[in-house]
Amino acid sequence: MHLPHSTLKQEFVKKWIMGLQRCKFSNKKMSIFERKKAIKLSADTAMASARKGLTCWSRALISNPDRPVPTTTRRASSACKKIVKRSRRIRRTAKCGAARKGQITRSIAQCLVRKRTQILKSLIPGGEFMNEVCLIEETLDYITSLRVQVDVMRSLASASAHN
Amino acid sequence: MESNAGTTETRSNVTVPDGGEVAAFESLQFTDEIHRLISAPGTDNASSFTALLELPATQVVELLHSPESVKLIVASAPNVEDFKGSFHFPSNTGLIQKDARFSVFSGEGNNKNEKSNSPEMTSKNSSANLEKAVKSEPAETVSSLPLVSDPTMENRNIKRKDREKKVKGSTKKSKTATNERLEDAEKLPYVHVRARRGQATDSHSLAERARREKINARMKLLQELVPGCNKISGTALVLDEIINHVQSLQRQVEFLSMRLATVNPRIDFNLDSLFTPESGSTMDGGNFPSLVTPLIWPDVQVNGYRQQFQHQWHFDTLKQPIWGREEVCNNYVTLENSLLSCDSSANSAATLHANQLKMEL
């Protein structure tokens, strides 16, 4: 059953509040980073459990909640440079066999796609174990859940900042 | 549509009991925001997809008149397990728009038994020529029409995997068998693909093609979900956009959680007192007002970490295609404004606190 946006939000909010309660923040000496980690952890698990185990990424996220922090890498430009170099090399060798140009471009495209699917697999929790079809379905679901999460958190933060 | 009706119902349920809550905490705009947030109508995705869903019926009629033989059995029902969200997974829509000659139906991967159908299919495939198949096609499409209209209109729960695997030389089948097949169509677990003219018809390439069509259908959905992907052609670039989108969303979550961490201590105190036994939607209205209580402390904290975050903010706003970029920018601006206002008032104290915290860490 497709959960519409609003009900997913409600589910997430409910579960997140429960999770926040459970984390004991009474210890004031907890540093801000630990607090942030706890908040994020509770939010992630709430989001994943809101899907009620129907998706692969939610199960993976619940079982392994610690994810590497997304770093701002310039992977796109470096990958492109490598591919351009490789394509130049291939094109030089292929000048002799001009008939293979279609194959070459196809192989370059396949290489690009393969690199990107690898990156996507690293992004989605539990993505390394999926085949391509499942991966795309999981990203769809994951993106919608992330949006819900960001929505709720942002409204919460902005509202608290207002007052 | 059922799900839309469902959303409206839930929405009304949310608002009615919250009326009392809102009245009690009227002065707090926080509750209004939360209510608005929760009871906001579904995203635009819903409208676009439901509009697309009207296509199947018309497309089927179109295809009926096409000279090529197309048997279109539309699998409309989205997979219960895989998808939720504002869109109904109309896996057929992308496929309907394909070449009329090529009938591929997107259904969901399912392990229901279809043993009864496979022998039918093989017998069907073994004999007769294309012309006979053409004649049988329209009949089948006609018989499939009522089936098509029903699922598209009524129920999203039924899993329908209707793909017909037909080699070019497909047999002319009796009506009863086809009707049977159509009725059993709901339980087909196999992927059936029609071979194009002049293409290899061995099972491997057919399966490969079916798989590719599946992937392409889902990629189309992803393109519609991620903003700004509609105009891009080419799988690699679309994947690039998707990756950027996911990364930016994850970074937003990180940043927002850090921001909420500064606010946190107040939340703890008041949640315990106000966290009455859950009454579904009313709980949301009841709890959030507690978070609004004066937050003097967090403002001081946030200043110390402002510089760290600013780089990230600017990078996010400038470089990455963020979902809802405009509103994100606005939020950043408002945050900075609020921080600046705090800055002027408690500058020295802020730096002192920040230094202390850093030493603690």
Coordinates of C-alpha atoms in Angstrom, one line a residue, chain B residues 32-350:
Chain B
D32 CA 0.2 25.7 13.6
E33 CA 3.3 24.9 11.7
I34 CA 3.3 21.4 12.7
H35 CA -0.3 21.0 11.9
R36 CA 0.2 22.5 8.6
L37 CA 3.1 20.3 8.0
I38 CA 1.3 17.2 8.9
S39 CA -2.0 18.0 7.3
A40 CA -0.5 19.4 4.2
P41 CA -1.8 18.0 1.1
G42 CA 0.2 15.4 -0.7
T43 CA 3.0 16.5 -2.9
D44 CA 2.6 17.3 -6.5
N45 CA 3.7 13.8 -7.4
A46 CA 0.3 12.5 -6.6
S47 CA -1.4 14.7 -9.1
S48 CA 1.0 14.0 -11.9
F49 CA 0.9 10.3 -11.4
T50 CA -2.9 10.1 -11.1
A51 CA -3.1 12.1 -14.3
L52 CA -0.8 9.6 -15.9
L53 CA -2.9 6.8 -14.7
E54 CA -5.8 8.0 -16.9
L55 CA -3.6 7.1 -19.8
P56 CA -4.0 3.4 -19.8
A57 CA -7.6 3.4 -21.0
T58 CA -7.0 5.8 -23.8
Q59 CA -3.8 4.3 -24.8
V60 CA -5.4 0.9 -25.0
V61 CA -8.0 2.2 -27.3
E62 CA -5.3 3.8 -29.4
L63 CA -3.4 0.6 -29.6
L64 CA -6.4 -1.3 -30.7
H65 CA -6.4 0.6 -33.9
S66 CA -2.8 0.3 -34.6
P67 CA -1.9 -1.9 -37.5
E68 CA 0.8 -3.7 -35.6
S69 CA -0.4 -6.4 -33.3
V70 CA -0.2 -5.3 -29.8
K71 CA -1.7 -7.1 -26.9
L72 CA -1.7 -4.8 -24.1
I73 CA -2.5 -6.1 -20.7
V74 CA -1.8 -3.3 -18.4
A75 CA -0.5 -4.1 -15.0
S76 CA -1.6 -1.1 -13.1
A77 CA -1.5 -2.0 -9.5
P78 CA 1.6 -0.9 -7.8
N79 CA 3.5 -3.1 -5.6
V80 CA 2.2 -3.0 -2.1
E81 CA 5.6 -3.6 -0.6
D82 CA 7.9 -1.6 -2.6
F83 CA 6.4 1.8 -2.8
K84 CA 4.6 4.2 -0.7
G85 CA 4.5 7.8 -0.9
S86 CA 2.7 10.4 -2.9
F87 CA 2.8 8.6 -6.1
H88 CA 1.0 5.5 -7.2
F89 CA 3.5 3.5 -8.8
P90 CA 2.2 3.4 -12.3
S91 CA 4.8 1.2 -13.7
N92 CA 2.8 0.8 -16.8
T93 CA 2.7 4.5 -17.7
G94 CA 6.2 4.7 -19.0
L95 CA 5.7 1.6 -21.0
I96 CA 2.4 2.7 -22.5
Q97 CA 4.2 5.5 -24.0
K98 CA 6.6 3.3 -25.8
D99 CA 6.4 2.1 -29.3
A100 CA 3.2 0.5 -30.0
R101 CA 4.9 -2.5 -31.5
F102 CA 6.6 -3.3 -28.3
S103 CA 4.4 -4.5 -25.6
V104 CA 6.1 -4.8 -22.4
F105 CA 4.3 -4.5 -19.2
S106 CA 5.8 -3.6 -16.0
G107 CA 4.6 -5.5 -13.1
E108 CA 6.2 -6.0 -9.8
G109 CA 8.5 -8.9 -8.9
N110 CA 6.4 -11.4 -7.3
N111 CA 6.6 -15.0 -6.6
K112 CA 3.1 -16.0 -7.1
N113 CA 2.6 -19.3 -8.9
E114 CA 1.9 -19.1 -12.5
K115 CA 2.6 -22.6 -13.4
S116 CA -0.8 -23.0 -15.0
N117 CA -0.1 -20.2 -17.4
S118 CA 3.3 -21.3 -18.7
P119 CA 2.1 -24.4 -20.5
E120 CA -0.6 -22.2 -22.1
M121 CA 2.0 -19.8 -23.2
T122 CA 4.4 -22.3 -24.6
S123 CA 1.6 -23.9 -26.6
K124 CA 0.5 -20.6 -27.8
N125 CA 4.0 -19.7 -28.9
S126 CA 4.7 -22.8 -30.7
S127 CA 2.4 -22.4 -33.7
A128 CA 0.6 -20.1 -36.1
N129 CA 1.9 -17.1 -37.8
L130 CA 1.8 -13.4 -37.2
E131 CA -1.3 -12.7 -39.1
K132 CA -3.3 -15.0 -37.0
A133 CA -1.8 -13.4 -34.0
V134 CA -2.8 -10.0 -35.3
K135 CA -6.4 -11.2 -35.5
S136 CA -6.3 -12.7 -32.1
E137 CA -4.7 -9.6 -30.7
P138 CA -7.6 -7.2 -31.0
A139 CA -9.9 -9.7 -29.6
E140 CA -7.6 -10.1 -26.7
T141 CA -7.2 -6.5 -26.2
V142 CA -11.0 -6.1 -26.2
S143 CA -11.3 -8.7 -23.6
S144 CA -8.5 -7.2 -21.7
L145 CA -10.1 -3.7 -21.7
P146 CA -12.6 -4.3 -18.9
L147 CA -9.8 -5.8 -16.9
V148 CA -7.6 -2.8 -17.6
S149 CA -10.2 -0.3 -16.7
D150 CA -11.1 -2.0 -13.4
P151 CA -7.7 -2.1 -11.9
T152 CA -6.7 1.3 -13.0
M153 CA -9.8 2.8 -11.5
E154 CA -10.4 0.8 -8.4
N155 CA -7.8 -0.9 -6.5
R156 CA -4.1 -0.5 -6.0
N157 CA -3.7 -3.4 -3.8
I158 CA -4.0 -6.2 -6.4
K159 CA -0.7 -7.2 -7.7
R160 CA -0.8 -7.7 -11.4
K161 CA 2.0 -9.0 -13.3
D162 CA 0.9 -9.3 -16.8
R163 CA 3.7 -9.7 -19.2
E164 CA 3.3 -11.9 -22.2
K165 CA 6.3 -13.5 -23.7
K166 CA 5.7 -14.1 -27.3
V167 CA 8.0 -15.0 -29.9
K168 CA 7.2 -13.6 -33.3
G169 CA 5.5 -16.7 -34.4
S170 CA 2.8 -16.8 -31.9
T171 CA -0.2 -19.0 -32.3
K172 CA -3.8 -18.2 -32.7
K173 CA -5.3 -19.1 -29.4
S174 CA -8.8 -19.9 -28.5
K175 CA -10.8 -17.2 -26.7
T176 CA -11.3 -19.3 -23.7
A177 CA -7.6 -19.8 -23.2
T178 CA -6.9 -16.1 -23.6
N179 CA -9.6 -15.3 -21.2
E180 CA -8.2 -17.7 -18.8
R181 CA -4.8 -16.2 -19.2
L182 CA -6.2 -12.8 -18.6
E183 CA -8.0 -13.8 -15.5
D184 CA -4.9 -15.6 -14.3
A185 CA -2.9 -12.6 -15.3
E186 CA -3.1 -11.3 -11.8
K187 CA -0.9 -14.1 -10.6
L188 CA 1.8 -14.1 -13.3
P189 CA 5.2 -14.0 -11.8
Y190 CA 7.0 -14.3 -15.1
V191 CA 8.2 -11.4 -17.2
H192 CA 6.9 -11.6 -20.6
V193 CA 8.3 -9.6 -23.4
R194 CA 7.4 -9.5 -27.0
A195 CA 10.3 -9.8 -29.4
R196 CA 10.6 -7.0 -31.8
R197 CA 10.8 -7.5 -35.5
G198 CA 14.2 -8.5 -36.7
Q199 CA 15.6 -9.0 -33.2
A200 CA 17.0 -12.0 -31.6
T201 CA 14.4 -14.2 -30.1
D202 CA 16.4 -16.5 -27.9
S203 CA 15.4 -16.6 -24.3
H204 CA 18.5 -14.9 -23.0
S205 CA 18.2 -11.7 -25.1
L206 CA 14.5 -11.6 -24.3
A207 CA 15.1 -11.8 -20.7
E208 CA 17.8 -9.3 -20.9
R209 CA 15.4 -6.9 -22.8
A210 CA 12.7 -7.5 -20.2
R211 CA 15.1 -6.6 -17.5
R212 CA 16.3 -3.5 -19.2
E213 CA 12.7 -2.4 -19.7
K214 CA 12.1 -2.9 -16.1
I215 CA 15.1 -0.8 -15.2
N216 CA 14.2 1.9 -17.6
A217 CA 10.6 2.2 -16.3
R218 CA 11.9 2.7 -12.8
M219 CA 14.5 5.2 -13.9
K220 CA 11.7 7.2 -15.5
L221 CA 9.9 7.3 -12.1
L222 CA 13.1 8.4 -10.4
Q223 CA 13.5 11.1 -13.0
E224 CA 10.1 12.4 -12.2
L225 CA 10.7 12.3 -8.5
V226 CA 14.0 14.1 -8.5
P227 CA 13.6 17.7 -9.5
G228 CA 15.4 18.8 -12.6
C229 CA 15.9 15.4 -14.1
N230 CA 13.2 15.5 -16.6
K231 CA 15.2 17.3 -19.2
I232 CA 18.3 15.2 -18.9
S233 CA 18.7 12.3 -21.2
G234 CA 21.1 9.5 -20.6
T235 CA 21.3 7.2 -17.8
A236 CA 24.7 8.3 -16.4
L237 CA 23.7 11.9 -16.1
V238 CA 20.4 11.1 -14.5
L239 CA 22.2 8.8 -12.0
D240 CA 24.5 11.7 -11.3
E241 CA 21.6 13.9 -10.4
I242 CA 20.0 11.2 -8.3
I243 CA 23.3 10.7 -6.4
N244 CA 23.6 14.4 -5.8
H245 CA 20.1 14.6 -4.6
V246 CA 20.5 11.7 -2.1
Q247 CA 23.7 13.2 -0.9
S248 CA 22.3 16.6 -0.4
L249 CA 19.3 15.1 1.5
Q250 CA 21.6 13.2 3.8
R251 CA 23.7 16.2 4.4
Q252 CA 20.6 18.2 5.3
V253 CA 19.6 15.6 7.8
E254 CA 23.1 15.7 9.4
F255 CA 23.0 19.5 9.5
L256 CA 19.5 19.6 10.9
S257 CA 20.2 17.1 13.5
M258 CA 23.2 19.1 14.6
R259 CA 21.0 22.2 14.7
L260 CA 18.4 20.4 16.8
A261 CA 21.1 19.1 19.1
T262 CA 21.6 22.7 20.3
V263 CA 18.0 22.9 21.1
N264 CA 17.7 19.6 22.8
P265 CA 17.9 20.1 26.5
R266 CA 14.6 21.9 26.6
I267 CA 12.9 19.1 24.7
D268 CA 13.8 16.6 27.3
F269 CA 12.3 18.4 30.3
N270 CA 9.0 19.1 28.8
L271 CA 8.4 16.0 26.8
D272 CA 8.3 13.9 29.9
S273 CA 5.7 16.0 31.5
L274 CA 3.5 16.4 28.5
F275 CA 3.9 13.1 26.8
T276 CA 0.4 11.8 27.6
P277 CA -0.6 8.4 26.5
E278 CA -0.6 8.3 22.8
S279 CA -3.8 9.1 21.2
G280 CA -2.7 9.0 17.6
S281 CA -2.8 12.3 16.1
T282 CA -3.6 14.3 19.2
M283 CA -0.2 13.4 20.5
D284 CA 1.4 15.5 17.9
G285 CA -0.6 18.5 18.9
G286 CA 0.1 17.9 22.5
N287 CA 3.8 17.5 22.5
F288 CA 5.1 20.1 20.2
P289 CA 4.0 23.1 22.2
S290 CA 6.3 21.9 24.9
L291 CA 9.3 22.5 22.7
V292 CA 8.5 26.1 22.4
T293 CA 9.3 27.0 25.9
P294 CA 12.0 29.6 26.1
L295 CA 15.3 28.6 24.6
I296 CA 17.9 31.0 25.8
W297 CA 20.7 28.6 26.0
P298 CA 20.7 27.2 22.5
D299 CA 21.2 30.5 20.9
V300 CA 24.5 30.9 22.6
Q301 CA 25.7 27.5 21.6
V302 CA 24.8 27.8 18.0
N303 CA 27.0 30.9 17.6
G304 CA 30.1 29.0 18.4
Y305 CA 29.5 26.5 15.6
R306 CA 28.2 28.9 13.1
Q307 CA 31.4 29.2 11.2
Q308 CA 31.7 25.5 10.8
F309 CA 28.3 25.2 9.3
Q310 CA 28.4 28.2 7.1
H311 CA 30.8 26.6 4.6
Q312 CA 28.5 23.7 4.3
W313 CA 25.5 25.9 3.8
H314 CA 27.0 27.9 1.1
F315 CA 28.3 24.8 -0.6
D316 CA 25.0 23.3 -0.5
T317 CA 23.1 26.2 -1.8
L318 CA 25.4 27.0 -4.5
K319 CA 26.7 23.8 -5.8
Q320 CA 24.2 21.1 -5.4
P321 CA 20.8 20.8 -6.8
I322 CA 18.9 20.6 -3.6
W323 CA 15.3 19.5 -3.4
G324 CA 13.3 22.6 -2.7
R325 CA 16.3 24.7 -3.2
E326 CA 14.4 28.0 -2.8
E327 CA 13.0 27.1 0.5
V328 CA 16.3 25.8 1.7
C329 CA 17.9 29.1 0.9
N330 CA 15.2 30.9 2.7
N331 CA 15.7 28.8 5.7
Y332 CA 19.4 29.4 5.7
V333 CA 18.8 33.1 5.5
T334 CA 16.4 33.1 8.3
L335 CA 18.7 31.1 10.5
E336 CA 21.5 33.4 9.8
N337 CA 19.3 36.4 10.6
S338 CA 18.3 34.9 13.9
L339 CA 21.9 34.1 14.6
L340 CA 23.0 37.6 13.8
S341 CA 20.4 39.0 16.0
C342 CA 21.6 36.8 18.8
D343 CA 25.1 37.7 17.9
S344 CA 24.7 41.4 18.5
S345 CA 23.2 40.8 21.9
A346 CA 25.5 38.3 23.3
N347 CA 28.6 38.3 21.4
S348 CA 31.2 38.2 24.1
A349 CA 29.3 35.6 26.1
A350 CA 28.9 33.5 22.9

